[in-house]
């Protein structure tokens, strides 16, 4: 299954000094066409409310929405689902159907291969570069680690962690089908401008 877009925005309201919905809207105005709602500590009802808000924004901008970990929210709003490493992809596939975009996190080639075997449509591979947003997952894999994983896998790899407009093109050149950005956009003073800069860098790649 092809990915919705070359740039994935992952939300984290802890990194943001404005409402998440405002940042996402700015990124969509800047050209982002794939958003992942990742707010793991929100109560289910609050997460669902935010999912509906983002689903409406995504529809308005002809963008795709994925929900991190919450199968029921993804099913309710008709979004894709992103699971942690080792998540139950088979159950998600039955619940959401063959047309749903289902991805998984991976922090090593072994985890990525397991997700591929389980039927994931894509994996996010991290950390590619060192970043405060993804602590505790071991040393950065680097572009060589990314290149090695892409060569071994048969599904799209989304490069994650420490990615900005200065290195996004290098990730694509190493074989990443897309790049994912969390802190770089959630913390940005101008999310619309930062999104446009990232997309320009990806087009140059």
mmCIF file of C-alpha atoms in Angstrom, residues 74-179:
data_model
loop_
_atom_site.group_PDB
_atom_site.id
_atom_site.type_symbol
_atom_site.label_atom_id
_atom_site.label_comp_id
_atom_site.label_asym_id
_atom_site.label_seq_id
_atom_site.Cartn_x
_atom_site.Cartn_y
_atom_site.Cartn_z
ATOM 1 C CA UNK A 74 -9.272 4.865 14.605
ATOM 2 C CA UNK A 75 -12.328 2.766 13.792
ATOM 3 C CA UNK A 76 -14.746 5.457 14.966
ATOM 4 C CA UNK A 77 -13.320 8.256 12.804
ATOM 5 C CA UNK A 78 -12.238 6.114 9.859
ATOM 6 C CA UNK A 79 -8.516 6.734 10.367
ATOM 7 C CA UNK A 80 -5.458 4.568 9.955
ATOM 8 C CA UNK A 81 -3.836 2.962 12.977
ATOM 9 C CA UNK A 82 -0.218 3.009 14.146
ATOM 10 C CA UNK A 83 0.844 0.380 16.666
ATOM 11 C CA UNK A 84 3.853 0.075 18.955
ATOM 12 C CA UNK A 85 6.498 -2.542 18.251
ATOM 13 C CA UNK A 86 4.946 -5.949 18.819
ATOM 14 C CA UNK A 87 1.395 -4.603 18.522
ATOM 15 C CA UNK A 88 -1.404 -6.873 17.356
ATOM 16 C CA UNK A 89 -1.538 -6.048 13.658
ATOM 17 C CA UNK A 90 -3.740 -9.041 12.804
ATOM 18 C CA UNK A 91 -6.517 -7.944 15.173
ATOM 19 C CA UNK A 92 -6.313 -4.388 13.880
ATOM 20 C CA UNK A 93 -6.595 -5.619 10.295
ATOM 21 C CA UNK A 94 -9.737 -7.596 11.073
ATOM 22 C CA UNK A 95 -11.279 -4.612 12.859
ATOM 23 C CA UNK A 96 -10.368 -1.943 10.307
ATOM 24 C CA UNK A 97 -10.401 -3.882 7.039
ATOM 25 C CA UNK A 98 -7.966 -4.436 4.220
ATOM 26 C CA UNK A 99 -8.167 -0.832 2.998
ATOM 27 C CA UNK A 100 -6.996 0.679 6.305
ATOM 28 C CA UNK A 101 -3.432 1.955 6.596
ATOM 29 C CA UNK A 102 -1.826 0.101 9.503
ATOM 30 C CA UNK A 103 1.736 0.816 10.562
ATOM 31 C CA UNK A 104 4.043 -0.107 13.402
ATOM 32 C CA UNK A 105 6.981 1.375 15.254
ATOM 33 C CA UNK A 106 10.389 -0.250 14.989
ATOM 34 C CA UNK A 107 13.685 0.602 16.652
ATOM 35 C CA UNK A 108 15.744 -2.096 14.974
ATOM 36 C CA UNK A 109 15.776 -4.148 11.803
ATOM 37 C CA UNK A 110 14.482 -7.132 13.772
ATOM 38 C CA UNK A 111 11.409 -5.233 14.987
ATOM 39 C CA UNK A 112 10.792 -3.936 11.467
ATOM 40 C CA UNK A 113 10.999 -7.441 10.022
ATOM 41 C CA UNK A 114 8.554 -8.712 12.642
ATOM 42 C CA UNK A 115 6.072 -5.954 11.743
ATOM 43 C CA UNK A 116 6.456 -6.773 8.062
ATOM 44 C CA UNK A 117 5.817 -10.461 8.747
ATOM 45 C CA UNK A 118 2.714 -9.549 10.770
ATOM 46 C CA UNK A 119 1.233 -7.606 7.866
ATOM 47 C CA UNK A 120 2.040 -3.948 8.565
ATOM 48 C CA UNK A 121 1.697 -1.569 5.630
ATOM 49 C CA UNK A 122 4.749 0.452 6.746
ATOM 50 C CA UNK A 123 7.090 0.917 9.686
ATOM 51 C CA UNK A 124 8.486 3.998 11.345
ATOM 52 C CA UNK A 125 12.168 3.368 12.051
ATOM 53 C CA UNK A 126 13.807 5.338 14.851
ATOM 54 C CA UNK A 127 15.870 6.933 16.114
ATOM 55 C CA UNK A 128 17.616 7.866 12.870
ATOM 56 C CA UNK A 129 19.285 10.839 14.560
ATOM 57 C CA UNK A 130 19.641 11.678 18.253
ATOM 58 C CA UNK A 131 16.693 13.663 19.575
ATOM 59 C CA UNK A 132 15.135 14.591 22.900
ATOM 60 C CA UNK A 133 11.713 13.574 21.577
ATOM 61 C CA UNK A 134 12.671 9.868 21.326
ATOM 62 C CA UNK A 135 14.833 9.081 24.373
ATOM 63 C CA UNK A 136 15.484 5.588 25.663
ATOM 64 C CA UNK A 137 15.583 3.733 22.345
ATOM 65 C CA UNK A 138 19.314 3.191 22.102
ATOM 66 C CA UNK A 139 21.912 4.920 19.929
ATOM 67 C CA UNK A 140 20.911 6.642 16.713
ATOM 68 C CA UNK A 141 20.746 4.267 13.749
ATOM 69 C CA UNK A 142 22.070 6.913 11.381
ATOM 70 C CA UNK A 143 21.688 7.032 7.627
ATOM 71 C CA UNK A 144 23.659 3.812 7.237
ATOM 72 C CA UNK A 145 21.288 1.975 9.573
ATOM 73 C CA UNK A 146 18.351 3.378 7.639
ATOM 74 C CA UNK A 147 19.894 2.352 4.324
ATOM 75 C CA UNK A 148 20.548 -1.163 5.601
ATOM 76 C CA UNK A 149 16.975 -1.595 6.854
ATOM 77 C CA UNK A 150 15.453 -0.330 3.610
ATOM 78 C CA UNK A 151 17.566 -2.822 1.647
ATOM 79 C CA UNK A 152 16.321 -5.715 3.772
ATOM 80 C CA UNK A 153 12.624 -4.815 3.933
ATOM 81 C CA UNK A 154 9.843 -5.013 1.380
ATOM 82 C CA UNK A 155 7.520 -2.441 2.925
ATOM 83 C CA UNK A 156 7.862 1.369 3.097
ATOM 84 C CA UNK A 157 10.108 2.732 5.837
ATOM 85 C CA UNK A 158 9.314 6.075 7.455
ATOM 86 C CA UNK A 159 12.424 7.662 8.980
ATOM 87 C CA UNK A 160 11.809 9.178 12.414
ATOM 88 C CA UNK A 161 13.707 11.198 15.041
ATOM 89 C CA UNK A 162 15.900 14.234 14.689
ATOM 90 C CA UNK A 163 14.700 15.010 11.178
ATOM 91 C CA UNK A 164 14.421 18.564 9.885
ATOM 92 C CA UNK A 165 14.824 20.486 6.648
ATOM 93 C CA UNK A 166 18.611 20.032 6.734
ATOM 94 C CA UNK A 167 18.615 16.228 6.707
ATOM 95 C CA UNK A 168 15.218 15.167 5.317
ATOM 96 C CA UNK A 169 16.602 14.861 1.793
ATOM 97 C CA UNK A 170 19.427 12.617 3.021
ATOM 98 C CA UNK A 171 16.849 10.288 4.588
ATOM 99 C CA UNK A 172 15.000 10.036 1.292
ATOM 100 C CA UNK A 173 18.267 9.439 -0.524
ATOM 101 C CA UNK A 174 18.961 6.588 1.921
ATOM 102 C CA UNK A 175 15.712 4.974 0.822
ATOM 103 C CA UNK A 176 13.095 6.226 3.266
ATOM 104 C CA UNK A 177 9.660 6.359 1.657
ATOM 105 C CA UNK A 178 8.752 9.246 3.961
ATOM 106 C CA UNK A 179 10.016 11.146 6.984
#
